Short mmCIF file of C-alpha atoms in Angstrom, two decimals:
data_model
loop_
_atom_site.label_atom_id
_atom_site.label_comp_id
_atom_site.label_asym_id
_atom_site.label_seq_id
_atom_site.Cartn_x
_atom_site.Cartn_y
_atom_site.Cartn_z
CA PHE A 1 13.81 30.22 -13.20
CA ARG A 2 14.76 29.47 -9.61
CA CYS A 3 14.89 33.01 -8.29
CA ARG A 4 12.96 34.16 -5.26
CA GLY A 5 9.28 34.17 -6.09
CA GLY A 6 9.83 32.45 -9.46
CA TRP A 7 7.32 30.05 -10.95
CA TRP A 8 9.49 27.04 -10.05
CA VAL A 9 9.24 27.62 -6.30
CA GLN A 10 5.69 28.93 -6.20
CA THR A 11 3.75 25.69 -6.42
CA LEU A 12 4.15 21.98 -7.07
CA TRP A 13 1.83 22.08 -10.08
CA HIS A 14 4.43 23.91 -12.15
CA LYS A 15 6.99 21.18 -11.50
CA CYS A 16 4.46 18.52 -12.49
CA ASP A 17 3.76 20.39 -15.74
CA LEU A 18 7.46 20.56 -16.53
CA LEU A 19 7.84 16.82 -15.86
CA LEU A 20 4.90 15.99 -18.14
CA LEU A 21 6.32 18.24 -20.86
CA LEU A 22 9.67 16.45 -20.70
CA CYS A 23 7.91 13.07 -20.87
CA GLU A 24 5.95 14.17 -23.93
CA CYS A 25 9.17 15.29 -25.63
CA ILE A 26 10.83 11.94 -24.86
CA GLU A 27 7.74 10.10 -26.12
CA PHE A 28 7.75 12.11 -29.35
CA ALA A 29 11.46 11.42 -29.89
CA SER A 30 11.07 7.69 -29.14
CA SER A 31 8.26 7.37 -31.69
CA TYR A 32 10.91 7.64 -34.44
CA THR A 33 12.95 4.79 -32.94
CA VAL A 34 12.36 1.14 -32.08
CA LEU A 35 11.63 2.13 -28.49
CA ILE A 36 8.07 1.89 -27.26
CA GLY A 37 7.02 5.23 -25.77
CA ILE A 38 5.39 5.40 -22.36
CA THR A 39 2.98 8.26 -22.00
CA LEU A 40 2.19 10.15 -18.82
CA ARG A 41 -0.20 12.62 -20.41
CA PRO A 42 -3.31 11.16 -18.70
CA PHE A 43 -1.90 12.44 -15.42
CA ARG A 44 -2.62 15.98 -16.60
CA ILE A 45 -6.19 15.42 -15.46
CA PHE A 46 -4.93 15.96 -11.93
CA ARG A 47 -4.50 19.61 -12.84
CA HIS A 48 -8.19 19.99 -11.99
CA LEU A 49 -7.27 19.33 -8.38
CA ARG A 50 -5.69 22.78 -8.29
CA THR A 51 -9.13 24.37 -8.60
CA ILE A 52 -10.57 22.06 -5.96
CA THR A 53 -7.80 22.90 -3.50
CA LYS A 54 -8.81 26.56 -3.60
CA ALA A 55 -12.06 25.75 -1.77
CA ARG A 56 -12.06 26.32 1.97
CA THR A 57 -13.68 22.92 2.56
CA PHE A 58 -10.53 21.35 1.11
CA ASP A 59 -8.44 22.61 4.03
CA GLY A 60 -8.70 19.30 5.90
CA VAL A 61 -7.43 17.32 2.90
CA THR A 62 -4.67 19.88 2.40
CA VAL A 63 -3.54 19.37 5.97
CA ILE A 64 -3.51 15.59 5.47
CA LEU A 65 -1.42 15.87 2.31
CA SER A 66 0.99 18.29 3.94
CA THR A 67 1.20 15.92 6.91
CA LEU A 68 2.25 13.02 4.71
CA TRP A 69 4.74 15.21 2.88
CA SER A 70 6.23 16.53 6.14
CA SER A 71 6.51 13.04 7.66
CA VAL A 72 8.35 11.49 4.70
CA SER A 73 11.69 11.47 6.52
CA GLN A 74 10.23 9.86 9.64
CA LEU A 75 8.24 7.33 7.62
CA THR A 76 11.44 6.43 5.77
CA VAL A 77 13.01 5.47 9.08
CA VAL A 78 9.94 3.39 9.94
CA LEU A 79 10.15 1.68 6.55
CA ALA A 80 13.84 0.92 7.11
CA ILE A 81 13.02 -0.72 10.46
CA PHE A 82 10.29 -2.77 8.79
CA VAL A 83 12.68 -3.94 6.04
CA LEU A 84 15.20 -4.93 8.71
CA PHE A 85 12.57 -7.03 10.49
CA VAL A 86 11.48 -8.67 7.23
CA ILE A 87 15.05 -9.61 6.26
CA THR A 88 15.70 -11.00 9.74
CA PHE A 89 12.62 -13.26 9.67
CA ALA A 90 13.37 -14.28 6.08
CA ILE A 91 16.88 -15.49 7.00
CA PHE A 92 15.53 -17.27 10.07
CA GLY A 93 12.86 -18.97 7.92
CA MET A 94 15.43 -20.09 5.35
CA ALA A 95 17.28 -21.90 8.13
CA MET A 96 14.08 -23.72 9.18
CA TYR A 97 12.04 -24.34 6.01
CA GLN A 98 14.50 -24.63 3.14
CA LYS A 99 13.04 -27.06 0.55
CA SER A 100 10.10 -27.68 2.90
CA PHE A 101 7.44 -25.84 0.92
CA TRP A 102 7.90 -28.11 -2.12
CA ARG A 103 7.23 -31.37 -0.29
CA GLN A 104 3.70 -32.71 -0.51
CA CYS A 105 1.89 -36.02 -0.50
CA VAL A 106 1.38 -37.67 -3.89
CA THR A 107 -0.33 -40.92 -4.82
CA LEU A 108 1.46 -44.23 -5.23
CA PRO A 109 0.91 -46.44 -8.28
CA ALA A 110 -2.18 -48.54 -7.52
CA PRO A 111 -4.35 -51.04 -9.41
CA LEU A 112 -7.07 -49.35 -11.41
CA GLN A 113 -10.69 -50.35 -11.22
CA PRO A 114 -12.40 -51.62 -14.41
CA CYS A 115 -14.21 -48.30 -14.93
CA ALA A 116 -11.57 -45.86 -13.70
CA SER A 117 -9.93 -43.34 -15.99
CA ALA A 118 -7.39 -40.63 -15.40
CA VAL A 119 -9.01 -37.38 -14.33
CA GLU A 120 -6.52 -35.28 -16.23
CA SER A 121 -7.23 -37.11 -19.49
CA ALA A 122 -10.62 -36.21 -20.91
CA PHE A 123 -10.04 -38.40 -23.97
CA GLY A 124 -9.20 -41.62 -22.08
CA PRO A 125 -11.62 -44.53 -22.24
CA THR A 126 -14.05 -44.69 -19.36
CA CYS A 127 -14.18 -48.50 -19.24
CA ASP A 128 -12.02 -51.09 -20.99
CA PHE A 129 -13.54 -54.49 -20.29
CA ARG A 130 -11.15 -56.28 -22.64
CA SER A 131 -8.45 -56.23 -19.95
CA PHE A 132 -10.74 -57.23 -17.07
CA SER A 133 -13.03 -59.99 -16.04
CA VAL A 134 -16.59 -58.94 -15.30
CA ASP A 135 -17.50 -62.29 -13.81
CA PRO A 136 -18.32 -61.70 -10.10
CA ASN A 137 -17.17 -65.26 -9.34
CA ALA A 138 -13.73 -64.61 -10.80
CA ALA A 139 -10.72 -63.97 -8.66
CA GLN A 140 -10.21 -60.50 -7.26
CA SER A 141 -6.94 -60.17 -9.15
CA ASN A 142 -8.79 -60.63 -12.44
CA GLN A 143 -11.15 -57.80 -11.57
CA LEU A 144 -8.34 -55.32 -11.15
CA GLY A 145 -6.34 -53.82 -13.93
CA PRO A 146 -2.60 -53.17 -14.16
CA LEU A 147 -0.82 -50.67 -11.96
CA GLY A 148 -1.53 -47.15 -13.07
CA GLY A 149 -1.51 -43.58 -11.90
CA GLY A 150 0.88 -42.45 -9.22
CA GLY A 151 2.55 -39.13 -8.70
CA GLU A 152 -0.66 -37.11 -8.65
CA MET A 153 -1.02 -34.53 -5.91
CA VAL A 154 -3.28 -35.59 -3.08
CA VAL A 155 -6.15 -33.12 -2.78
CA MET A 156 -7.37 -32.31 0.71
CA GLY A 157 -10.94 -31.54 1.62
CA GLY A 158 -10.23 -27.87 2.31
CA PHE A 159 -7.84 -24.99 1.79
CA PRO A 160 -4.99 -25.12 0.74
CA TYR A 161 -6.08 -28.35 -1.02
CA ARG A 162 -2.74 -30.09 -0.63
CA THR A 163 -0.98 -32.05 2.10
CA PRO A 164 2.53 -30.95 3.04
CA CYS A 165 4.74 -33.71 4.41
CA LYS A 166 8.07 -34.47 6.02
CA LEU A 167 10.84 -36.75 4.75
CA PHE A 168 12.95 -38.40 7.45
CA GLY A 169 16.49 -39.15 6.31
CA ASP A 170 18.95 -41.51 7.94
CA ASP A 171 21.02 -38.61 9.23
CA SER A 172 18.03 -36.43 10.09
CA ALA A 173 17.92 -34.72 13.46
CA SER A 174 14.24 -35.69 13.68
CA GLU A 175 15.31 -39.20 14.75
CA LEU A 176 16.04 -37.75 18.17
CA LEU A 177 12.48 -36.48 18.53
CA PHE A 178 10.40 -39.04 16.62
CA ASP A 179 10.29 -42.79 16.29
CA ILE A 180 10.62 -42.98 12.53
CA ASP A 181 9.64 -46.65 12.55
CA THR A 182 6.07 -45.51 13.18
CA TYR A 183 6.09 -43.67 9.83
CA PRO A 184 5.54 -45.35 6.44
CA VAL A 185 8.39 -45.98 4.03
CA GLY A 186 8.26 -44.72 0.46
CA PRO A 187 9.58 -46.38 -2.69
CA ASP A 188 12.85 -44.53 -2.23
CA GLY A 189 13.39 -46.17 1.16
CA ARG A 190 12.86 -43.01 3.22
CA HIS A 191 10.27 -42.58 5.92
CA HIS A 192 7.63 -39.92 5.41
CA SER A 193 4.64 -38.48 7.26
CA CYS A 194 1.96 -39.12 4.62
CA GLN A 195 -0.91 -41.26 6.03
CA ALA A 196 1.05 -41.87 9.22
CA PRO A 197 -2.13 -42.36 11.36
CA GLU A 198 -3.49 -44.94 8.87
CA TYR A 199 -0.11 -46.69 8.82
CA ARG A 200 -0.12 -47.03 12.60
CA LEU A 201 -3.60 -48.57 12.41
CA GLY A 202 -2.39 -51.16 9.91
CA GLU A 203 -4.22 -49.74 6.93
CA PRO A 204 -2.59 -49.73 3.50
CA VAL A 205 -0.61 -46.64 2.53
CA THR A 206 -1.38 -45.20 -0.91
CA GLN A 207 0.68 -42.02 -0.68
CA MET A 208 4.30 -40.97 -0.56
CA CYS A 209 6.15 -37.72 0.10
CA GLN A 210 7.82 -36.06 -2.85
CA GLU A 211 9.23 -32.68 -3.82
CA VAL A 212 6.90 -31.19 -6.42
CA GLN A 213 7.99 -28.12 -8.33
CA GLU A 214 4.81 -26.11 -8.82
CA SER A 215 4.13 -23.26 -11.19
CA GLY A 216 1.97 -20.21 -10.83
CA PRO A 217 1.45 -18.09 -7.71
CA LYS A 218 2.37 -20.91 -5.32
CA SER A 219 5.82 -21.17 -6.85
CA PHE A 220 6.75 -17.75 -5.41
CA ALA A 221 6.19 -18.69 -1.74
CA HIS A 222 9.15 -20.70 -0.46
CA PHE A 223 12.28 -20.42 1.64
CA ASP A 224 14.80 -21.74 -0.88
CA ASN A 225 16.27 -18.29 -1.54
CA ILE A 226 16.07 -14.83 -0.05
CA TRP A 227 13.58 -13.51 -2.61
CA GLY A 228 10.99 -16.19 -2.00
CA ALA A 229 11.53 -15.88 1.74
CA LEU A 230 10.95 -12.12 1.61
CA LEU A 231 7.65 -12.66 -0.22
CA VAL A 232 6.51 -15.18 2.41
CA VAL A 233 7.37 -12.85 5.30
CA LEU A 234 5.63 -9.93 3.57
CA GLN A 235 2.58 -12.14 3.07
CA CYS A 236 2.59 -12.99 6.77
CA SER A 237 2.96 -9.32 7.71
CA LEU A 238 -0.43 -8.59 6.18
CA PRO A 239 -3.64 -9.33 8.11
CA ASP A 240 -5.07 -12.80 7.48
CA GLY A 241 -2.19 -13.77 5.23
CA MET A 242 -0.27 -16.40 7.19
CA TYR A 243 -2.71 -19.30 7.48
CA GLU A 244 -1.30 -21.23 4.53
CA VAL A 245 2.28 -20.53 5.59
CA ILE A 246 1.66 -21.79 9.13
CA HIS A 247 -0.17 -24.86 7.78
CA ILE A 248 2.73 -25.81 5.51
CA GLY A 249 5.31 -25.05 8.20
CA LEU A 250 3.63 -27.21 10.83
CA LEU A 251 3.15 -30.22 8.54
CA SER A 252 6.47 -30.05 6.70
CA GLU A 253 8.59 -29.54 9.82
CA PRO A 254 6.83 -31.26 12.75
CA ALA A 255 10.00 -31.13 14.85
CA ALA A 256 9.91 -27.32 14.78
CA THR A 257 6.28 -26.89 15.78
CA TYR A 258 6.95 -24.59 18.71
CA LEU A 259 9.56 -22.63 16.77
CA THR A 260 7.05 -22.19 13.93
CA LEU A 261 4.39 -20.82 16.25
CA LEU A 262 6.91 -18.57 18.00
CA LEU A 263 8.37 -17.30 14.71
CA TRP A 264 5.07 -16.18 13.23
CA PHE A 265 3.77 -14.82 16.52
CA VAL A 266 6.84 -12.57 16.85
CA CYS A 267 6.55 -11.69 13.15
CA THR A 268 2.96 -10.58 13.70
CA CYS A 269 3.89 -8.50 16.76
CA LEU A 270 6.84 -6.73 15.18
CA CYS A 271 5.97 -6.50 11.48
CA THR A 272 2.26 -5.83 11.87
CA TRP A 273 1.23 -4.42 15.23
CA LEU A 274 4.43 -2.51 16.06
CA MET A 275 4.90 -1.08 12.56
CA VAL A 276 1.27 -0.01 12.29
CA GLY A 277 1.48 1.60 15.74
CA ILE A 278 4.65 3.51 14.88
CA PHE A 279 3.20 4.62 11.54
CA VAL A 280 0.02 5.89 13.17
CA ALA A 281 2.02 7.65 15.91
CA VAL A 282 4.26 9.43 13.38
CA VAL A 283 1.36 10.52 11.19
CA THR A 284 -0.75 11.63 14.17
CA ASP A 285 2.04 13.71 15.69
CA THR A 286 2.87 15.31 12.36
CA PHE A 287 -0.81 15.98 11.71
CA ASN A 288 -1.19 17.79 15.03
CA ARG A 289 1.76 20.04 14.26
CA GLN A 290 0.54 20.72 10.73
CA TRP A 291 -2.97 21.46 11.99
CA LEU A 292 -1.64 24.03 14.48
CA LYS A 293 0.36 25.66 11.69
CA HIS A 294 -2.73 25.66 9.51
CA LEU A 295 -4.80 27.33 12.25
CA GLU A 296 -2.14 29.99 12.77
CA ALA A 297 -1.95 30.64 9.03
CA ARG A 298 -5.74 30.88 8.89
CA LYS A 299 -5.75 33.39 11.76
CA GLU A 300 -3.14 35.48 9.99
CA ASP A 301 -5.16 35.37 6.78
CA ASP A 302 -8.31 36.35 8.64
CA ALA A 303 -6.48 39.23 10.35
CA LEU A 304 -5.08 40.47 7.04
CA ARG A 305 -8.48 40.14 5.42
CA LYS A 306 -10.13 42.04 8.27
CA GLU A 307 -7.48 44.76 8.11
CA GLU A 308 -8.00 45.06 4.37
CA GLU A 309 -11.75 45.26 4.84
CA GLU A 310 -11.34 48.03 7.46
CA ARG A 311 -8.99 49.92 5.17
CA LEU A 312 -11.45 49.67 2.32
CA ALA A 313 -14.29 50.78 4.61
CA VAL A 314 -12.30 53.85 5.77
CA ALA A 315 -11.45 54.70 2.18
CA ALA A 316 -15.11 54.35 1.23
CA ARG A 317 -16.23 56.62 4.07
CA LYS A 318 -13.56 59.13 3.15
CA GLN A 319 -14.70 59.09 -0.44
CA VAL A 320 -18.31 59.63 0.64
CA GLU A 321 -17.31 62.60 2.81
CA GLU A 322 -15.29 64.12 -0.02
CA GLU A 323 -18.24 63.66 -2.36
CA LYS A 324 -20.50 65.43 0.15
CA GLN A 325 -18.03 68.31 0.44
CA ARG A 326 -17.82 68.60 -3.33
CA VAL A 327 -21.60 68.66 -3.64
CA ALA A 328 -21.84 71.32 -0.91
CA ARG A 329 -19.25 73.54 -2.61
CA LEU A 330 -21.09 73.23 -5.90
CA GLU A 331 -24.33 74.27 -4.22
CA LEU A 332 -22.62 77.35 -2.68
CA LEU A 333 -21.11 78.30 -6.01
CA ASN A 334 -24.51 78.06 -7.66
CA LYS A 335 -26.01 80.38 -5.02
CA GLY A 336 -23.32 83.00 -5.48
CA PRO A 337 -19.95 83.92 -4.04
CA PRO A 338 -19.66 82.45 -0.55
CA SER A 339 -19.22 84.67 2.41
CA LEU A 340 -16.18 84.50 4.64
CA GLU A 341 -18.16 82.79 7.42
CA ALA A 342 -19.50 80.10 5.04
CA SER A 343 -16.04 79.35 3.66
CA MET A 344 -14.63 78.99 7.16
CA GLU A 345 -17.54 76.70 8.07
CA LEU A 346 -16.80 74.44 5.05
CA ASP A 347 -13.12 74.34 5.93
CA LYS A 348 -13.98 73.20 9.45
CA LYS A 349 -16.17 70.32 8.13
CA SER A 350 -13.55 69.18 5.60
CA PRO A 351 -11.61 66.08 6.82
CA GLN A 352 -8.43 67.05 4.96
CA LYS A 353 -6.58 70.25 5.68
CA ASP A 354 -3.56 71.02 3.61
CA ALA A 355 -0.92 73.61 4.30
CA ARG A 356 -2.52 76.13 1.94
CA GLY A 357 -5.78 75.99 3.87
CA ASP A 358 -3.93 76.58 7.12
CA GLN A 359 -2.18 79.63 5.60
CA LYS A 360 -5.57 81.05 4.58
CA LYS A 361 -6.79 80.72 8.16
#
């Protein structure tokens, strides 16, 4: 089973077959229980790769696969370094942006126009003139309805279609960096950054900052716990994946603007550029070594093949010579008993001389 030259150590395909056989047995046994079997039988189609790998044009792909297999240990070290960087940036982000990714600007309760209906309600009446005065000479207050709405998310004109905001508490460290009196006050008595430019210009404020618990894909990206923080850092480690994170970080924590830019710049350098460079360096170095081994093995195979061809050619020539000698002897026998001189002449032309022939001479 595992002896030298056994089928287990000859090739990887035999191990794959054994694994698939075990999976089929487990699947068959689980079919008689309440367990739902998971089949791996479709992977047997990869057995056809064995025939493809026999082609000489597949040598380059074989070298690549052997390179990846030989560099597993080194790539594991690179992966460990990458995980260490990700955990470090995740912990640093939790200290800066905890509960920041949930805050966004929502609408305040405001008087509704006579022909305004809630967007989320498709069955609401479009216009209800019984509660309003349609007389243009009437007072403005009679043309407006009761307070309605409020709490809806404010939609921006572009991606990510929401407006992150900052809440300034009485004991917030942001008081040292900002004049919170220049920011509007919400119904809860706290200052916030929603519509701050309009507030400074004296325009009415129709928004407030509130923590909104979202569902769906956006609910996974946050810094409230280590798992959400890891997902955010992994998202930022990918190319073109940090725009939304930087947008939310800058608007939700304006006091940490420079730290935000520095954090994600260093994250890009270490988790993207450095890791990709190390990965390419490891694979390239291993590929060069595997390619040299492949060339040496090919030279040895060519030498063995050439030696075998020469041996076969010598054997063929020898067989031809023996056939000629046999034909010549038959011709002499047909002519009559050979003379002593003719026999000696045939012995001289024969390539093989045994001890009995030497004794005759």
